[in-house]
CSV table of C-alpha atoms and ligand atoms in Angstrom, one decimal:
chain,number,residue,atom,x,y,z
I,1452,MET,CA,22.1,103.5,-4.0
I,1453,LYS,CA,22.5,100.8,-1.3
I,1454,VAL,CA,20.8,101.5,2.1
I,1455,ARG,CA,23.7,101.5,4.6
I,1456,LYS,CA,22.7,103.9,7.4
I,1457,ALA,CA,20.5,103.3,10.4
I,1458,ILE,CA,19.1,105.5,13.2
I,1459,ILE,CA,18.3,104.0,16.5
I,1460,PRO,CA,16.3,106.6,18.6
I,1461,ALA,CA,16.9,105.8,22.2
I,1462,ALA,CA,16.2,109.1,24.0
I,1463,GLY,CA,12.7,108.3,25.3
I,1464,LEU,CA,12.0,108.3,29.0
I,1465,GLY,CA,10.9,104.7,29.3
I,1466,THR,CA,8.2,105.6,31.8
I,1467,ARG,CA,6.4,102.2,31.3
I,1468,PHE,CA,9.4,100.5,33.0
I,1469,LEU,CA,9.8,102.8,36.0
I,1470,PRO,CA,11.3,102.4,38.5
I,1471,ALA,CA,13.9,100.2,36.5
I,1472,THR,CA,14.4,103.0,34.0
I,1473,LYS,CA,14.9,105.8,36.6
I,1474,ALA,CA,18.6,105.7,36.1
I,1475,LEU,CA,19.0,102.8,33.6
I,1476,PRO,CA,18.2,103.3,29.9
I,1477,LYS,CA,15.3,101.2,28.8
I,1478,GLU,CA,17.5,100.1,25.8
I,1479,MET,CA,19.9,98.5,28.3
I,1480,LEU,CA,17.3,96.2,29.9
I,1481,PRO,CA,18.6,92.6,29.3
I,1482,ILE,CA,16.8,89.8,27.5
I,1483,VAL,CA,18.4,87.0,29.4
I,1484,ASP,CA,22.0,88.2,29.1
I,1485,LYS,CA,22.0,90.7,26.3
I,1486,PRO,CA,20.7,94.3,26.3
I,1487,VAL,CA,17.9,95.1,23.9
I,1488,ILE,CA,20.0,97.6,22.0
I,1489,GLN,CA,22.6,95.0,21.2
I,1490,PHE,CA,20.0,92.8,19.5
I,1491,ILE,CA,19.0,95.9,17.4
I,1492,VAL,CA,22.6,96.7,16.4
I,1493,GLU,CA,23.1,93.0,15.5
I,1494,GLU,CA,20.0,93.0,13.3
I,1495,ALA,CA,21.3,96.2,11.6
I,1496,LYS,CA,24.6,94.4,10.9
I,1497,ALA,CA,22.9,91.3,9.6
I,1498,SER,CA,20.9,93.5,7.3
I,1499,GLY,CA,24.0,95.1,5.7
I,1500,ILE,CA,23.9,98.4,7.6
I,1501,GLU,CA,27.4,100.0,7.8
I,1502,ASP,CA,26.8,103.2,9.9
I,1503,ILE,CA,24.5,103.5,12.9
I,1504,LEU,CA,23.5,106.7,14.7
I,1505,ILE,CA,22.1,106.2,18.2
I,1506,VAL,CA,20.1,109.2,19.4
I,1507,THR,CA,20.6,109.3,23.1
I,1508,GLY,CA,19.6,111.6,26.0
I,1509,LYS,CA,20.3,112.2,29.6
I,1510,ASN,CA,21.0,109.1,31.7
I,1511,LYS,CA,21.9,107.1,28.6
I,1512,ARG,CA,25.7,106.9,29.0
I,1513,ALA,CA,25.5,103.2,29.7
I,1514,ILE,CA,24.6,102.6,26.0
I,1515,GLU,CA,27.9,104.3,24.9
I,1516,ASN,CA,29.8,102.3,27.5
I,1517,HIS,CA,28.3,99.1,26.3
I,1518,PHE,CA,29.7,99.5,22.8
I,1519,ASP,CA,33.1,100.7,24.1
I,1520,SER,CA,36.0,98.5,25.4
I,1521,ASN,CA,36.4,97.7,29.1
I,1522,PRO,CA,40.1,97.1,29.5
I,1523,GLU,CA,39.9,96.2,33.2
I,1524,LEU,CA,37.3,93.6,32.6
I,1525,GLU,CA,39.1,92.2,29.6
I,1526,GLN,CA,42.4,91.9,31.5
I,1527,ASP,CA,40.6,90.1,34.3
I,1528,LEU,CA,38.9,87.7,31.9
I,1529,GLU,CA,42.2,87.0,30.2
I,1530,LYS,CA,44.1,86.5,33.5
I,1531,THR,CA,41.4,84.0,34.7
I,1532,GLY,CA,41.4,82.1,31.4
I,1533,LYS,CA,37.7,82.9,30.6
I,1534,SER,CA,38.4,83.0,27.0
I,1535,GLY,CA,34.7,82.5,25.9
I,1536,LEU,CA,33.6,85.5,27.9
I,1537,LEU,CA,36.5,87.6,26.7
I,1538,LYS,CA,35.6,86.9,23.1
I,1539,LEU,CA,32.0,87.7,23.8
I,1540,THR,CA,33.0,91.0,25.4
I,1541,GLN,CA,35.4,92.0,22.7
I,1542,GLU,CA,33.0,91.2,19.9
I,1543,ILE,CA,30.7,94.0,21.1
I,1544,THR,CA,33.4,96.6,20.6
I,1545,ASP,CA,34.6,95.0,17.4
I,1546,LEU,CA,31.3,94.9,15.7
I,1547,GLY,CA,32.3,95.7,12.2
I,1548,VAL,CA,29.8,98.5,12.0
I,1549,ASN,CA,30.4,102.2,12.9
I,1550,VAL,CA,28.3,103.4,15.8
I,1551,TYR,CA,27.9,107.2,16.3
I,1552,TYR,CA,26.0,109.1,18.9
I,1553,THR,CA,24.1,112.3,19.1
I,1554,ARG,CA,21.8,113.7,21.9
I,1555,GLN,CA,18.3,114.8,21.9
I,1556,PRO,CA,18.1,117.6,24.6
I,1557,TYR,CA,14.4,117.1,25.3
I,1558,PRO,CA,12.3,114.0,24.6
I,1559,ALA,CA,10.0,116.0,22.2
I,1560,GLY,CA,8.9,113.0,20.3
I,1561,LEU,CA,10.1,110.4,17.8
I,1562,GLY,CA,9.9,112.9,14.9
I,1563,ASP,CA,12.2,115.2,16.7
I,1564,ALA,CA,14.7,112.5,17.6
I,1565,VAL,CA,14.8,111.4,14.0
I,1566,TYR,CA,15.3,115.0,12.7
I,1567,ARG,CA,18.5,115.1,14.7
I,1568,ALA,CA,20.0,112.6,12.3
I,1569,ARG,CA,19.6,114.9,9.3
I,1570,SER,CA,23.3,115.6,8.7
I,1571,PHE,CA,24.3,112.0,9.5
I,1572,VAL,CA,21.9,110.7,6.8
I,1573,ALA,CA,23.2,113.3,4.3
I,1574,GLY,CA,20.6,112.8,1.6
I,1575,GLU,CA,20.6,109.0,1.5
I,1576,SER,CA,17.7,106.6,2.0
I,1577,PHE,CA,18.0,105.1,5.5
I,1578,VAL,CA,16.3,102.9,8.1
I,1579,ILE,CA,15.0,103.7,11.6
I,1580,MET,CA,15.1,100.9,14.1
I,1581,LEU,CA,13.2,101.2,17.4
I,1582,GLY,CA,14.4,99.2,20.4
I,1583,ASP,CA,10.8,98.6,21.4
I,1584,ASP,CA,10.2,96.1,18.7
I,1585,PHE,CA,12.2,93.1,18.6
I,1586,ASP,CA,12.8,90.6,15.8
I,1587,LEU,CA,14.2,87.5,17.5
I,1588,MET,CA,15.8,86.8,14.1
I,1589,LYS,CA,14.3,83.3,14.0
I,1590,ASP,CA,13.4,84.3,10.4
I,1591,LYS,CA,16.3,83.8,8.0
I,1592,VAL,CA,15.9,87.4,6.6
I,1593,PRO,CA,15.8,90.0,9.4
I,1594,LEU,CA,12.9,92.4,9.3
I,1595,THR,CA,15.2,95.4,8.4
I,1596,LYS,CA,16.7,93.4,5.5
I,1597,GLN,CA,13.2,92.6,4.3
I,1598,LEU,CA,12.5,96.3,4.0
I,1599,ILE,CA,15.8,96.9,2.2
I,1600,ASN,CA,15.0,94.1,-0.2
I,1601,ASP,CA,11.6,95.9,-1.0
I,1602,TYR,CA,13.4,99.2,-1.5
I,1603,ASP,CA,15.9,97.6,-3.9
I,1604,LYS,CA,12.9,96.9,-6.1
I,1605,THR,CA,10.7,100.0,-5.5
I,1606,HIS,CA,13.1,102.7,-4.4
I,1607,ALA,CA,10.3,103.9,-2.2
I,1608,SER,CA,9.9,104.4,1.5
I,1609,THR,CA,8.5,101.3,3.2
I,1610,ILE,CA,7.2,100.9,6.7
I,1611,ALA,CA,6.9,97.5,8.5
I,1612,VAL,CA,3.5,96.7,9.8
I,1613,MET,CA,2.0,93.7,11.6
I,1614,LYS,CA,-1.5,92.5,12.3
I,1615,VAL,CA,-2.3,93.1,16.0
I,1616,PRO,CA,-5.4,92.3,18.1
I,1617,HIS,CA,-8.1,94.9,17.3
I,1618,LYS,CA,-8.4,96.0,20.9
I,1619,GLU,CA,-4.7,96.9,21.0
I,1620,VAL,CA,-4.6,99.2,17.9
I,1621,SER,CA,-4.8,102.4,20.0
I,1622,LYS,CA,-1.3,101.7,21.2
I,1623,TYR,CA,0.2,101.9,17.7
I,1624,GLY,CA,0.5,103.9,14.6
I,1625,VAL,CA,-2.0,102.2,12.2
I,1626,ILE,CA,-2.4,102.2,8.4
I,1627,ALA,CA,-5.4,102.4,6.1
I,1628,PRO,CA,-4.3,99.9,3.4
I,1629,ASP,CA,-5.1,100.6,-0.3
I,1630,GLY,CA,-4.5,97.4,-2.2
I,1631,ASN,CA,-1.3,95.5,-2.6
I,1632,ILE,CA,1.3,95.5,-5.3
I,1633,ALA,CA,3.0,92.2,-4.0
I,1634,PRO,CA,1.8,89.6,-1.5
I,1635,ASP,CA,3.3,91.5,1.5
I,1636,LEU,CA,3.5,95.0,0.1
I,1637,TYR,CA,0.6,97.4,0.4
I,1638,ASN,CA,-0.2,100.9,-0.9
I,1639,VAL,CA,-1.3,103.1,2.0
I,1640,LYS,CA,-4.2,105.6,2.0
I,1641,LYS,CA,-3.4,107.0,5.5
I,1642,PHE,CA,-1.1,106.7,8.5
I,1643,VAL,CA,-2.8,107.5,11.9
I,1644,GLU,CA,-0.9,107.7,15.2
I,1645,LYS,CA,-2.7,105.8,18.1
I,1646,PRO,CA,-6.3,105.9,16.8
I,1647,ALA,CA,-9.2,105.2,19.0
I,1648,VAL,CA,-10.2,101.5,18.7
I,1649,ASP,CA,-13.5,102.3,17.0
I,1650,LYS,CA,-11.8,104.8,14.6
I,1651,ALA,CA,-8.9,102.6,13.5
I,1652,PRO,CA,-8.7,102.2,9.8
I,1653,SER,CA,-7.3,98.6,10.1
I,1654,ASP,CA,-5.6,96.2,12.5
I,1655,LEU,CA,-2.3,96.7,10.7
I,1656,ALA,CA,0.0,98.4,13.2
I,1657,ILE,CA,3.4,100.1,12.5
I,1658,ILE,CA,6.2,98.2,14.2
I,1659,GLY,CA,9.5,99.8,14.8
I,1660,ARG,CA,11.3,99.5,11.5
I,1661,TYR,CA,11.0,102.2,8.9
I,1662,LEU,CA,12.9,102.6,5.6
I,1663,LEU,CA,12.6,106.3,4.5
I,1664,THR,CA,13.8,108.4,1.7
I,1665,PRO,CA,15.7,111.6,2.9
I,1666,GLU,CA,12.7,113.9,1.8
I,1667,ILE,CA,11.3,113.1,5.3
I,1668,PHE,CA,13.6,115.7,6.8
I,1669,ASP,CA,12.1,118.5,4.8
I,1670,ILE,CA,8.7,117.5,6.2
I,1671,LEU,CA,10.0,117.1,9.8
I,1672,GLU,CA,11.6,120.5,9.5
I,1673,HIS,CA,8.3,122.3,9.2
I,1674,GLN,CA,6.1,119.9,11.1
I,1675,LYS,CA,3.9,121.0,14.0
I,1676,PRO,CA,3.5,118.9,17.2
I,1677,GLY,CA,0.8,116.3,17.0
I,1678,ARG,CA,-0.7,113.8,19.5
I,1679,GLY,CA,0.4,114.4,23.1
I,1680,GLY,CA,2.1,117.7,22.0
I,1681,GLU,CA,5.0,115.6,20.5
I,1682,PHE,CA,6.6,115.7,17.1
I,1683,GLN,CA,5.2,112.4,15.6
I,1684,LEU,CA,7.0,110.5,12.9
I,1685,THR,CA,3.8,108.9,11.8
I,1686,ASP,CA,2.3,112.4,10.9
I,1687,ALA,CA,5.5,113.2,8.8
I,1688,ILE,CA,5.2,109.9,7.0
I,1689,ASP,CA,1.5,110.6,6.3
I,1690,THR,CA,2.4,113.9,4.8
I,1691,MET,CA,5.1,112.4,2.7
I,1692,ASN,CA,2.7,109.7,1.4
I,1693,LYS,CA,0.8,112.5,-0.3
I,1694,THR,CA,3.7,113.5,-2.5
I,1695,GLN,CA,5.6,110.2,-2.9
I,1696,ARG,CA,4.7,106.5,-2.5
I,1697,VAL,CA,5.1,105.0,1.0
I,1698,PHE,CA,4.5,101.3,1.1
I,1699,ALA,CA,3.6,99.1,4.1
I,1700,HIS,CA,5.4,95.8,4.3
I,1701,VAL,CA,3.3,93.2,6.3
I,1702,PHE,CA,5.7,91.3,8.5
I,1703,LYS,CA,4.6,87.7,9.0
I,1704,GLY,CA,7.4,86.6,11.4
I,1705,GLU,CA,7.5,86.8,15.1
I,1706,CYS,CA,8.0,90.3,16.4
I,1707,PHE,CA,7.8,91.2,20.1
I,1708,ASP,CA,7.0,94.5,21.7
I,1709,VAL,CA,9.5,94.8,24.5
I,1710,GLY,CA,8.4,98.4,25.3
I,1711,ASN,CA,5.8,97.1,27.7
I,1712,LYS,CA,6.1,94.8,30.7
I,1713,GLU,CA,4.1,91.9,29.4
I,1714,GLY,CA,5.9,91.9,26.0
I,1715,TYR,CA,9.2,92.2,27.7
I,1716,LEU,CA,8.5,89.1,29.8
I,1717,GLU,CA,7.3,87.1,26.8
I,1718,THR,CA,10.4,88.0,24.8
I,1719,SER,CA,12.7,87.0,27.7
I,1720,ILE,CA,10.9,83.6,27.9
I,1721,GLN,CA,11.1,83.0,24.1
I,1722,TYR,CA,14.8,83.9,24.0
I,1723,GLY,CA,15.5,81.9,27.1
I,1724,LEU,CA,13.9,78.9,25.3
I,1725,ILE,CA,16.4,79.2,22.4
I,1726,HIS,CA,19.5,80.2,24.5
I,1727,PRO,CA,21.8,77.3,24.8
I,1728,GLU,CA,22.6,77.9,28.5
I,1729,THR,CA,19.0,78.2,29.6
I,1730,ARG,CA,16.7,76.4,27.2
I,1731,ASP,CA,16.6,73.0,28.8
I,1732,ALA,CA,16.2,74.1,32.4
I,1733,LEU,CA,13.6,76.8,31.4
I,1734,ARG,CA,11.5,74.3,29.4
I,1735,LYS,CA,11.5,72.0,32.3
I,1736,TYR,CA,10.6,74.8,34.7
I,1737,ILE,CA,7.7,76.1,32.5
I,1738,LYS,CA,6.3,72.6,32.2
I,1739,GLU,CA,6.3,72.1,35.9
I,1740,LEU,CA,4.9,75.6,36.5
I,1741,GLY,CA,2.1,74.9,33.9
I,1742,LYS,CA,0.9,72.0,36.1
I,1743,LYS,CA,0.5,74.3,39.0
I,1744,LEU,CA,-1.3,77.2,37.3
M,81,UTP,P1,8.2,105.3,23.1
M,81,UTP,O1,7.2,106.3,23.4
M,81,UTP,O2,7.9,103.9,23.0
M,81,UTP,O3,9.4,105.3,24.2
M,81,UTP,O4,9.1,105.8,21.9
M,81,UTP,P2,9.6,105.9,25.6
M,81,UTP,O5,9.2,107.3,25.6
M,81,UTP,O6,11.1,105.6,26.0
M,81,UTP,O7,8.7,104.9,26.5
M,81,UTP,P3,7.5,105.2,27.4
M,81,UTP,O8,6.3,105.3,26.5
M,81,UTP,O9,7.8,106.4,28.2
M,81,UTP,O10,7.5,103.9,28.3
M,81,UTP,C1,9.5,105.0,20.8
M,81,UTP,C2,11.0,105.1,20.6
M,81,UTP,O11,11.3,106.4,20.3
M,81,UTP,C3,12.4,106.9,21.1
M,81,UTP,C4,12.3,106.0,22.4
M,81,UTP,O12,13.6,105.9,23.0
M,81,UTP,C5,11.9,104.7,21.8
M,81,UTP,O13,12.9,103.9,21.3
M,81,UTP,N1,12.1,108.3,21.4
M,81,UTP,C6,10.8,108.7,21.8
M,81,UTP,C7,13.1,109.2,21.4
M,81,UTP,O14,14.3,108.9,21.1
M,81,UTP,N2,12.8,110.5,21.7
M,81,UTP,C8,11.6,110.9,22.0
M,81,UTP,O15,11.5,112.2,22.3
M,81,UTP,C9,10.6,110.0,22.1
């Protein structure tokens, strides 16, 4: 069966971006002129996803408003002849994918957020897409689509991983690889959430795209809290890997972590350098700045 459902967990507190995220959802932070969550939804659409469930929480209304119409704004843009902006605004509402919402009452961890999508998923294999990790889609095949392509061959759960600098492994879920079945597709011995740098089984870190079979929900249902007292998705995946194959897909493209300040700035610059309205001026500015640094 075709993978056609995606979950976007967006109920976290975004503490790494305070004070910006005190009232504004982290997922609404803009990369130049587009909120992070819109990039994620566009990647889902480009990957053939038809139904998206966004798991939100308190203070996250702006996400729903973003994908809704804004008649006052649209009328004004029409009246003032700003047809380009009008089209841009209407396209967000008229995405061609269904977007649903549910709320996570307490930010009890990613595993708990995902469990709230059980009835939405309704027994199908599905993808999870985190707003923290950002595929600028310079690659022809979006990261989510690459996982779906693997699944079409293996029918197994597949998690996206990427090589990160060794000193940074403690920020991620990390895999212990166990040989590969294709150039980019590895068997996994173990999935470990945020290991200490000297205990990490590899430098292959989980980035925010997961393709999972629905059996994950039976595991999440009975799971105990893990690291930080939160329900960790990585722990549930590690348990599932003991009864059915879970592969790791090594992503070789460019993926940015916008969940931290440095990564957010880097992503904004990278996107600014390909955005038609900003690329020339920004390139010039960076060159000038480089001489002074
Ligand atoms: P993070 O831990 O990166 O997000 O969770 P956060 O909690 O928003 O950020 P910081 O660490 O406080 O700065 C990864 C993803 O899982 C979602 C987050 O919204 C984010 O997209 N998440 C996390 C939930 O939906 N619910 C949770 O309880 C925890």
